[in-house]
Amino acid sequence: DGGITQSPKYLFRKEGQNVTLSCEQNLNHDAMYWYRQDPGQGLRLIYYSQIVNDFQKGDIAEGYSVSREKKESFPLTVTSAQKNPTAFYLCASSPRDRANTGELFFGEGSRLTVL
Amino acid sequence: QKEVEQNSGPLSVPEGAIASLNCTYSDRGSQSFFWYRQYSGKSPELIMFIYSNGDKEDGRFTAQLNKASQYVSLLIRDSQPSDSATYLCAVKRYGNKLVFGAGTILRVKS
């Protein structure tokens, strides 16, 4: 089945460690996004990529890094520079022909907890 | 002022009633508006989008847009317990980037 797969679903990290969240899609979508969701707040955009080998910062990129070496993959690294990384992370994608509809297809999310 | 504002709720309605969810936005130049539903612990899914002033209906859902007043609403008719979820309002920025509100929790009581 086509979809977006995020892994791991749950992740615990010690302070000072970098962690990488995986996001893979087999929908052949051009654009991919990373959002962060905190209780009582909306989804906030971290990074997005419209095409392979290109990505842009979103509203809260500090302390995060991404790569887009393949169309199917858009991993997110949460670095030790991120001061408050405990959150629910959502990866999403959208096809080019639906760019105007704003429809995003989301993965199941990864919940990161810093101990 | 937040770019997209929603009442956090919870909004409680009895089964079969109409649930009315509201959202206001600050950027007067915004053109596209979306409602996503998110069940607890799950990812959001798109249920409606609207571009033009007025109403747009899809089954039990009606989205309403008033650009002059900068608000968009979602009506759910014949509310069911399965409609209980958080409803996220989103506004499209340039480049297909969406700005989300914090969401309204809806509880439908049977």
Coordinates of N, CA and C in Angstrom, one line a residue:
Chain A
D1 N 0.8 -1.2 0.0 CA 0.0 0.0 0.0 C 0.9 1.2 0.0
G2 N 0.4 2.3 -0.7 CA 1.1 3.5 -0.7 C 0.9 4.3 0.6
G3 N 2.0 5.0 1.0 CA 1.9 5.8 2.2 C 3.2 6.4 2.6
I4 N 3.1 7.0 3.8 CA 4.3 7.6 4.4 C 4.6 6.8 5.7
T5 N 5.9 6.4 5.8 CA 6.3 5.6 6.9 C 7.3 6.4 7.7
Q6 N 7.0 6.6 9.0 CA 7.9 7.3 9.9 C 8.4 6.2 10.9
S7 N 9.7 6.4 11.2 CA 10.3 5.5 12.3 C 11.4 6.2 13.0
P8 N 11.6 5.9 14.3 CA 10.7 5.0 15.1 C 9.5 5.8 15.5
K9 N 8.5 5.0 16.1 CA 7.3 5.7 16.6 C 7.5 6.4 17.9
Y10 N 8.3 5.7 18.7 CA 8.7 6.3 20.0 C 10.2 6.3 20.1
L11 N 10.8 7.4 20.7 CA 12.2 7.5 20.8 C 12.5 8.3 22.1
F12 N 13.5 7.7 22.8 CA 13.9 8.4 24.0 C 15.4 8.8 23.8
R13 N 15.7 10.0 24.2 CA 17.1 10.5 24.0 C 17.6 11.2 25.2
K14 N 18.9 11.0 25.4 CA 19.5 11.7 26.5 C 19.9 13.1 26.1
E15 N 20.0 14.0 27.0 CA 20.4 15.4 26.6 C 21.8 15.3 26.0
G16 N 22.0 16.1 24.9 CA 23.3 16.2 24.3 C 23.5 15.2 23.2
Q17 N 22.5 14.3 22.9 CA 22.6 13.4 21.8 C 21.8 13.9 20.6
N18 N 22.4 13.6 19.5 CA 21.6 13.8 18.2 C 20.8 12.6 17.9
V19 N 19.6 12.8 17.3 CA 18.8 11.6 16.9 C 18.3 11.9 15.5
T20 N 18.1 10.9 14.7 CA 17.6 11.0 13.4 C 16.2 10.3 13.2
L21 N 15.2 11.0 12.8 CA 13.9 10.5 12.5 C 13.8 10.2 11.0
S22 N 13.3 9.0 10.7 CA 13.2 8.6 9.3 C 11.8 8.9 8.8
C23 N 11.8 9.3 7.5 CA 10.5 9.5 6.8 C 10.7 9.0 5.4
E24 N 9.9 8.0 5.0 CA 10.0 7.4 3.7 C 8.5 7.4 3.1
Q25 N 8.4 7.8 1.8 CA 7.1 7.7 1.1 C 7.3 7.0 -0.2
N26 N 6.2 6.3 -0.5 CA 6.2 5.6 -1.8 C 5.0 6.1 -2.6
L27 N 4.6 7.3 -2.4 CA 3.5 8.0 -3.1 C 4.0 8.7 -4.4
N28 N 5.3 8.8 -4.6 CA 5.9 9.5 -5.7 C 5.6 11.0 -5.6
H29 N 5.5 11.5 -4.4 CA 5.2 12.9 -4.2 C 6.5 13.7 -4.3
D30 N 6.4 14.9 -4.8 CA 7.6 15.8 -5.0 C 8.0 16.5 -3.7
A31 N 7.0 17.0 -3.0 CA 7.2 17.8 -1.8 C 7.1 17.0 -0.5
M32 N 8.0 17.3 0.4 CA 8.0 16.7 1.7 C 8.2 17.7 2.8
Y33 N 7.6 17.5 4.0 CA 7.6 18.5 5.0 C 7.9 17.8 6.4
W34 N 8.4 18.5 7.3 CA 8.5 18.1 8.7 C 7.8 19.2 9.6
Y35 N 6.9 18.7 10.4 CA 6.2 19.5 11.4 C 6.5 19.0 12.8
R36 N 6.4 19.9 13.7 CA 6.5 19.6 15.1 C 5.1 20.0 15.8
Q37 N 4.6 19.1 16.6 CA 3.4 19.4 17.3 C 3.6 19.3 18.8
D38 N 3.3 20.4 19.5 CA 3.3 20.4 21.0 C 1.9 20.6 21.6
P39 N 1.7 20.1 22.8 CA 0.3 20.2 23.4 C -0.1 21.7 23.4
G40 N -1.3 21.9 22.9 CA -1.9 23.3 23.0 C -1.4 24.2 21.9
Q41 N -0.6 23.7 21.0 CA -0.1 24.5 19.9 C -0.4 23.8 18.5
G42 N -0.4 24.6 17.5 CA -0.6 24.0 16.2 C 0.6 23.3 15.7
L43 N 0.5 22.7 14.5 CA 1.7 22.1 13.9 C 2.6 23.3 13.4
R44 N 3.9 23.2 13.7 CA 4.8 24.2 13.3 C 5.8 23.6 12.3
L45 N 6.1 24.3 11.2 CA 6.9 23.8 10.1 C 8.4 24.0 10.5
I46 N 9.1 22.8 10.3 CA 10.5 22.8 10.7 C 11.3 23.0 9.4
Y47 N 11.1 22.1 8.4 CA 11.8 22.2 7.1 C 10.9 21.6 6.1
Y48 N 11.1 22.0 4.8 CA 10.4 21.4 3.7 C 11.3 21.3 2.5
S49 N 10.9 20.5 1.6 CA 11.6 20.2 0.4 C 10.7 20.1 -0.8
Q50 N 10.9 20.8 -1.8 CA 10.0 20.7 -3.0 C 10.6 19.8 -4.0
I51 N 11.9 19.6 -4.1 CA 12.5 18.7 -5.0 C 13.7 18.1 -4.4
V52 N 14.2 17.0 -5.0 CA 15.4 16.3 -4.5 C 16.6 17.3 -4.5
N53 N 17.4 17.1 -3.5 CA 18.7 17.9 -3.3 C 18.4 19.4 -3.0
D54 N 17.2 19.7 -2.6 CA 16.9 21.1 -2.2 C 15.9 21.1 -1.1
F55 N 16.1 22.0 -0.1 CA 15.2 22.1 1.0 C 15.3 23.5 1.6
Q56 N 14.3 23.9 2.3 CA 14.2 25.3 2.9 C 13.8 25.2 4.3
K57 N 14.3 26.2 5.1 CA 13.9 26.3 6.5 C 12.5 26.7 6.6
G58 N 11.8 26.1 7.6 CA 10.5 26.6 8.0 C 10.6 27.6 9.1
D59 N 9.6 27.6 10.0 CA 9.5 28.6 11.0 C 10.4 28.3 12.2
I60 N 10.7 27.1 12.4 CA 11.4 26.7 13.7 C 12.6 25.8 13.3
A61 N 13.4 26.1 12.4 CA 14.5 25.2 11.9 C 15.7 25.1 12.9
E62 N 15.8 26.1 13.8 CA 17.0 26.1 14.6 C 17.1 24.8 15.5
G63 N 18.3 24.1 15.4 CA 18.5 22.9 16.1 C 18.1 21.6 15.4
Y64 N 17.7 21.8 14.1 CA 17.3 20.7 13.3 C 18.1 20.7 12.0
S65 N 18.3 19.5 11.3 CA 18.8 19.5 10.0 C 18.1 18.4 9.2
V66 N 18.2 18.5 7.9 CA 17.5 17.6 7.0 C 18.4 17.3 5.8
S67 N 18.0 16.3 5.0 CA 18.6 16.0 3.7 C 17.6 15.5 2.8
R68 N 17.8 15.7 1.5 CA 16.8 15.1 0.5 C 17.6 14.6 -0.6
E69 N 18.3 13.4 -0.4 CA 19.1 12.8 -1.4 C 18.3 12.0 -2.4
K70 N 17.1 11.5 -1.9 CA 16.3 10.7 -2.7 C 14.9 11.3 -2.6
K71 N 14.1 11.1 -3.7 CA 12.7 11.6 -3.7 C 11.9 11.0 -2.6
E72 N 12.2 9.7 -2.3 CA 11.4 9.0 -1.3 C 11.7 9.3 0.1
S73 N 12.8 9.9 0.4 CA 13.3 10.0 1.8 C 13.6 11.4 2.2
F74 N 13.2 11.7 3.5 CA 13.4 13.1 4.0 C 13.7 12.9 5.5
P75 N 14.9 12.5 5.9 CA 15.2 12.3 7.3 C 15.4 13.6 8.0
L76 N 15.0 13.6 9.3 CA 15.2 14.8 10.1 C 16.1 14.5 11.3
T77 N 17.1 15.3 11.5 CA 18.0 15.1 12.6 C 17.7 16.2 13.6
V78 N 17.5 15.7 14.9 CA 17.3 16.6 16.0 C 18.7 16.7 16.7
T79 N 19.3 17.9 16.6 CA 20.6 18.0 17.2 C 20.6 18.4 18.7
S80 N 21.7 18.3 19.3 CA 21.8 18.7 20.7 C 21.6 20.2 20.9
A81 N 21.6 21.0 19.8 CA 21.4 22.4 19.8 C 19.9 22.8 20.0
Q82 N 19.1 21.8 19.8 CA 17.6 22.0 19.9 C 17.3 22.0 21.4
K83 N 16.9 23.1 22.0 CA 16.8 23.3 23.4 C 15.6 22.5 24.0
N84 N 14.6 22.3 23.3 CA 13.4 21.7 23.9 C 12.8 20.7 22.9
P85 N 13.5 19.6 22.6 CA 13.2 18.7 21.5 C 12.0 17.7 21.8
T86 N 11.5 17.6 23.1 CA 10.4 16.7 23.4 C 9.2 17.2 22.7
A87 N 8.7 16.3 21.7 CA 7.5 16.7 20.9 C 7.1 15.5 20.1
F88 N 6.0 15.8 19.4 CA 5.5 14.8 18.4 C 5.8 15.4 17.0
Y89 N 6.6 14.6 16.2 CA 7.1 15.0 14.9 C 6.3 14.3 13.8
L90 N 5.8 15.1 12.9 CA 5.0 14.6 11.8 C 5.7 14.9 10.5
C91 N 5.8 13.9 9.7 CA 6.3 14.1 8.3 C 5.1 14.1 7.4
A92 N 5.2 14.9 6.3 CA 4.1 14.9 5.4 C 4.6 15.1 4.0
S93 N 3.8 14.8 3.0 CA 4.2 14.9 1.6 C 3.0 15.5 0.8
S94 N 3.3 16.0 -0.4 CA 2.2 16.4 -1.2 C 2.7 16.3 -2.7
P95 N 1.7 16.0 -3.6 CA 2.1 15.8 -5.0 C 2.1 17.2 -5.7
R96 N 2.9 17.3 -6.7 CA 3.0 18.6 -7.4 C 1.7 19.0 -8.0
D97 N 0.9 18.0 -8.5 CA -0.3 18.4 -9.2 C -1.4 18.8 -8.2
R98 N -1.1 18.7 -6.9 CA -2.1 19.2 -5.9 C -1.5 20.3 -5.1
A99 N -0.5 21.0 -5.7 CA 0.2 22.0 -4.9 C -0.8 23.1 -4.5
N100 N -1.8 23.4 -5.4 CA -2.7 24.4 -5.0 C -3.7 24.0 -4.0
T101 N -4.0 22.8 -3.8 CA -5.0 22.4 -2.9 C -4.5 22.4 -1.4
G102 N -3.2 22.4 -1.3 CA -2.6 22.4 0.1 C -2.9 21.1 0.8
E103 N -3.2 20.0 0.1 CA -3.5 18.8 0.8 C -2.2 18.1 1.2
L104 N -2.0 17.8 2.4 CA -0.8 17.1 2.9 C -1.2 15.7 3.4
F105 N -0.3 14.8 3.0 CA -0.5 13.4 3.5 C 0.5 13.2 4.6
F106 N 0.0 12.8 5.7 CA 0.9 12.7 6.9 C 1.2 11.3 7.2
G107 N 2.4 11.1 7.8 CA 2.8 9.8 8.4 C 2.2 9.7 9.8
E108 N 2.5 8.6 10.4 CA 1.9 8.3 11.7 C 2.5 9.1 12.9
G109 N 3.7 9.7 12.6 CA 4.3 10.5 13.6 C 5.4 9.7 14.4
S110 N 6.3 10.5 14.9 CA 7.3 10.0 15.9 C 7.3 10.8 17.1
R111 N 7.2 10.1 18.2 CA 7.2 10.9 19.5 C 8.5 10.8 20.2
L112 N 9.2 11.9 20.3 CA 10.5 12.0 20.9 C 10.4 12.6 22.3
T113 N 11.1 11.9 23.2 CA 11.2 12.3 24.6 C 12.6 12.4 25.0
V114 N 13.0 13.5 25.6 CA 14.3 13.7 26.1 C 14.3 13.5 27.6
L115 N 15.2 12.6 28.0 CA 15.2 12.2 29.4 C 16.2 13.1 30.2
Chain B
Q1 N -0.2 38.5 18.1 CA -1.4 37.8 17.6 C -0.9 36.6 16.8
K2 N -1.6 35.5 17.0 CA -1.2 34.3 16.3 C -1.8 34.4 14.9
E3 N -1.1 33.8 13.9 CA -1.5 33.9 12.5 C -2.9 33.2 12.3
V4 N -3.1 32.1 13.0 CA -4.3 31.3 12.9 C -4.8 31.0 14.3
E5 N -6.0 31.4 14.6 CA -6.5 31.3 16.0 C -7.8 30.4 16.0
Q6 N -7.8 29.5 17.0 CA -9.0 28.7 17.2 C -9.2 28.6 18.7
N7 N -10.5 28.5 19.1 CA -10.8 28.2 20.5 C -10.4 26.7 20.8
S8 N -9.7 26.5 21.8 CA -9.1 25.2 22.1 C -10.2 24.2 22.5
G9 N -11.4 24.7 23.1 CA -12.4 23.9 23.5 C -12.1 23.3 24.9
P10 N -12.7 22.1 25.2 CA -13.5 21.3 24.3 C -14.9 21.8 24.1
L11 N -15.3 21.5 22.8 CA -16.7 21.8 22.4 C -17.5 20.5 22.6
S12 N -18.5 20.5 23.4 CA -19.3 19.3 23.6 C -20.6 19.5 23.0
V13 N -21.0 18.6 22.2 CA -22.4 18.6 21.6 C -23.0 17.2 21.7
P14 N -24.3 17.2 21.8 CA -25.0 15.8 21.9 C -25.0 15.2 20.5
E15 N -25.1 13.9 20.5 CA -25.2 13.2 19.2 C -26.4 13.7 18.4
G16 N -26.2 13.9 17.1 CA -27.2 14.3 16.2 C -27.3 15.9 16.1
A17 N -26.6 16.6 16.9 CA -26.7 18.1 16.9 C -25.6 18.6 15.8
I18 N -25.7 19.9 15.6 CA -24.7 20.5 14.7 C -23.6 21.1 15.5
A19 N -22.4 20.7 15.1 CA -21.2 21.2 15.8 C -20.6 22.3 14.9
S20 N -20.3 23.5 15.5 CA -19.8 24.6 14.8 C -18.4 25.0 15.3
L21 N -17.4 24.9 14.4 CA -16.0 25.2 14.8 C -15.6 26.4 14.0
N22 N -14.9 27.3 14.7 CA -14.5 28.6 14.1 C -13.0 28.8 14.2
C23 N -12.6 29.6 13.2 CA -11.1 29.9 13.1 C -11.0 31.3 12.5
T24 N -10.1 32.1 13.0 CA -9.8 33.4 12.5 C -8.3 33.4 12.0
Y25 N -8.0 34.3 11.1 CA -6.6 34.4 10.6 C -6.3 35.8 10.4
S26 N -5.0 36.1 10.5 CA -4.5 37.5 10.5 C -4.1 38.0 9.2
D27 N -3.6 37.2 8.3 CA -3.1 37.6 7.0 C -4.2 37.8 6.0
R28 N -4.6 39.1 5.7 CA -5.7 39.3 4.8 C -5.5 38.8 3.4
G29 N -4.2 38.6 3.1 CA -3.9 38.1 1.7 C -4.1 36.6 1.6
S30 N -4.4 35.9 2.6 CA -4.5 34.4 2.5 C -5.6 34.1 1.6
Q31 N -5.4 33.0 0.8 CA -6.3 32.6 -0.3 C -7.0 31.2 -0.1
S32 N -6.3 30.4 0.6 CA -6.8 29.0 0.7 C -6.8 28.6 2.2
F33 N -7.9 27.8 2.5 CA -8.2 27.5 3.9 C -8.6 26.0 4.0
F34 N -8.1 25.4 5.1 CA -8.3 23.9 5.2 C -8.7 23.5 6.6
W35 N -9.4 22.4 6.6 CA -9.8 21.8 7.9 C -9.3 20.4 7.9
Y36 N -8.4 20.1 8.9 CA -7.9 18.8 9.1 C -8.5 18.2 10.4
R37 N -8.7 16.9 10.4 CA -9.2 16.2 11.6 C -8.1 15.4 12.2
Q38 N -7.9 15.4 13.5 CA -6.8 14.6 14.1 C -7.4 13.8 15.3
Y39 N -7.4 12.5 15.2 CA -7.8 11.7 16.3 C -6.6 11.6 17.3
S40 N -6.9 11.4 18.5 CA -5.9 11.4 19.6 C -4.8 10.4 19.3
G41 N -3.6 10.9 19.3 CA -2.4 10.1 19.0 C -2.2 9.7 17.6
K42 N -3.0 10.3 16.7 CA -2.9 10.0 15.2 C -2.5 11.2 14.5
S43 N -2.2 11.0 13.2 CA -1.8 12.1 12.3 C -3.1 12.8 11.7
P44 N -2.9 14.1 11.3 CA -4.1 14.8 10.8 C -4.5 14.3 9.4
E45 N -5.7 14.4 9.1 CA -6.2 14.1 7.7 C -7.1 15.2 7.2
L46 N -7.0 15.5 6.0 CA -7.7 16.6 5.4 C -9.2 16.2 5.2
I47 N -10.1 17.1 5.7 CA -11.5 16.8 5.5 C -12.2 17.8 4.5
M48 N -11.7 19.1 4.5 CA -12.3 20.1 3.7 C -11.3 21.2 3.3
F49 N -11.5 21.8 2.1 CA -10.7 23.0 1.8 C -11.7 23.9 1.1
I50 N -11.4 25.2 1.2 CA -12.3 26.2 0.6 C -11.4 27.4 0.2
Y51 N -11.8 28.0 -1.0 CA -11.0 29.1 -1.5 C -11.9 30.3 -1.6
S52 N -13.2 30.2 -1.9 CA -14.0 31.3 -2.2 C -15.0 31.6 -1.1
N53 N -15.4 32.9 -1.0 CA -16.3 33.3 0.0 C -17.6 32.5 -0.1
G54 N -18.2 32.2 1.0 CA -19.5 31.4 1.0 C -19.3 30.1 1.6
D55 N -20.2 29.2 1.2 CA -20.3 27.8 1.8 C -19.8 26.8 0.8
K56 N -19.2 25.7 1.3 CA -18.9 24.6 0.5 C -19.3 23.3 1.3
E57 N -20.1 22.5 0.7 CA -20.7 21.4 1.4 C -20.1 20.1 0.9
D58 N -19.9 19.1 1.8 CA -19.4 17.8 1.5 C -19.9 16.8 2.5
G59 N -21.1 16.2 2.1 CA -21.7 15.3 3.0 C -22.2 16.0 4.3
R60 N -21.8 15.6 5.4 CA -22.3 16.2 6.7 C -21.5 17.4 7.0
F61 N -20.4 17.7 6.3 CA -19.5 18.8 6.6 C -19.8 20.0 5.6
T62 N -19.8 21.2 6.2 CA -19.9 22.5 5.5 C -18.8 23.4 6.0
A63 N -18.0 23.9 5.0 CA -17.0 24.9 5.3 C -17.6 26.3 4.9
Q64 N -17.4 27.3 5.7 CA -17.8 28.6 5.4 C -16.7 29.6 5.5
L65 N -16.6 30.4 4.5 CA -15.5 31.4 4.5 C -16.0 32.8 4.3
N66 N -15.4 33.7 5.1 CA -15.8 35.1 5.0 C -14.5 35.9 5.1
K67 N -14.0 36.2 3.9 CA -12.6 36.9 3.8 C -12.7 38.3 4.4
A68 N -13.8 39.0 4.3 CA -13.9 40.3 4.8 C -13.7 40.4 6.3
S69 N -14.2 39.4 7.0 CA -14.1 39.2 8.4 C -13.0 38.4 8.8
Q70 N -12.3 37.8 7.9 CA -11.1 36.9 8.1 C -11.5 35.7 9.0
Y71 N -12.5 35.0 8.7 CA -12.8 33.8 9.5 C -13.3 32.7 8.6
V72 N -13.1 31.6 9.1 CA -13.5 30.4 8.4 C -14.1 29.4 9.4
S73 N -15.2 28.8 9.1 CA -15.8 27.9 10.0 C -16.1 26.5 9.4
L74 N -16.3 25.6 10.3 CA -16.7 24.2 9.9 C -17.9 23.8 10.6
L75 N -18.9 23.4 9.9 CA -20.2 22.9 10.5 C -20.2 21.4 10.3
I76 N -20.5 20.7 11.3 CA -20.7 19.2 11.2 C -22.2 18.9 11.6
R77 N -22.9 18.5 10.6 CA -24.4 18.2 10.9 C -24.5 16.7 11.4
D78 N -25.5 16.5 12.1 CA -25.8 15.1 12.6 C -24.5 14.5 13.2
S79 N -24.0 15.2 14.2 CA -22.7 14.8 14.8 C -22.8 13.4 15.4
Q80 N -21.7 12.7 15.2 CA -21.6 11.3 15.7 C -20.5 11.2 16.7
P81 N -20.5 10.2 17.6 CA -19.4 10.0 18.5 C -18.1 9.9 17.8
S82 N -18.1 9.3 16.6 CA -16.9 9.1 15.8 C -16.3 10.4 15.3
D83 N -17.1 11.5 15.4 CA -16.5 12.8 15.0 C -15.7 13.4 16.1
S84 N -15.7 12.8 17.3 CA -14.9 13.3 18.4 C -13.4 13.3 18.0
A85 N -12.8 14.5 18.0 CA -11.4 14.6 17.6 C -11.0 16.0 17.7
T86 N -9.8 16.3 17.4 CA -9.3 17.7 17.3 C -9.4 18.2 15.9
Y87 N -9.9 19.3 15.7 CA -10.1 19.9 14.3 C -9.1 21.1 14.2
L88 N -8.2 20.9 13.2 CA -7.2 21.9 13.0 C -7.5 22.7 11.7
C89 N -7.5 24.0 11.9 CA -7.7 25.0 10.8 C -6.3 25.3 10.3
A90 N -6.2 25.4 9.0 CA -4.9 25.7 8.4 C -5.1 26.7 7.2
V91 N -4.1 27.6 7.1 CA -4.2 28.6 6.1 C -2.9 28.5 5.2
K92 N -3.1 28.6 3.9 CA -2.0 28.4 3.0 C -1.2 29.7 2.8
R93 N 0.1 29.5 2.9 CA 1.0 30.6 2.6 C 1.6 30.3 1.2
Y94 N 2.4 31.3 0.7 CA 3.1 31.1 -0.5 C 3.9 29.9 -0.5
G95 N 4.0 29.1 -1.6 CA 4.8 28.0 -1.7 C 4.2 26.7 -1.1
N96 N 2.9 26.7 -0.9 CA 2.2 25.5 -0.4 C 2.5 25.2 1.0
K97 N 3.0 26.2 1.8 CA 3.2 26.0 3.2 C 2.0 26.3 3.9
L98 N 1.6 25.4 4.8 CA 0.4 25.7 5.6 C 0.8 26.1 7.0
V99 N 0.0 27.1 7.5 CA 0.1 27.5 8.9 C -1.1 27.0 9.7
F100 N -0.9 26.3 10.7 CA -2.0 25.6 11.5 C -2.3 26.3 12.7
G101 N -3.6 26.3 13.0 CA -4.1 26.7 14.4 C -3.8 25.6 15.4
A102 N -4.0 25.9 16.6 CA -3.8 25.0 17.7 C -4.8 23.9 17.8
G103 N -6.0 24.1 17.1 CA -7.0 23.1 17.1 C -8.1 23.2 18.1
T104 N -9.3 22.7 17.8 CA -10.4 22.7 18.7 C -10.8 21.3 19.0
I105 N -10.9 20.9 20.3 CA -11.3 19.6 20.6 C -12.8 19.5 20.6
L106 N -13.3 18.5 19.8 CA -14.7 18.3 19.7 C -15.1 17.0 20.4
R107 N -16.1 17.0 21.3 CA -16.6 15.8 21.9 C -18.1 15.7 21.6
V108 N -18.4 14.6 21.0 CA -19.8 14.3 20.7 C -20.3 13.2 21.7
K109 N -21.3 13.6 22.5 CA -21.8 12.7 23.5 C -23.0 11.9 23.0
S110 N -22.9 10.6 23.2 CA -24.0 9.7 22.8 C -25.1 9.6 23.9

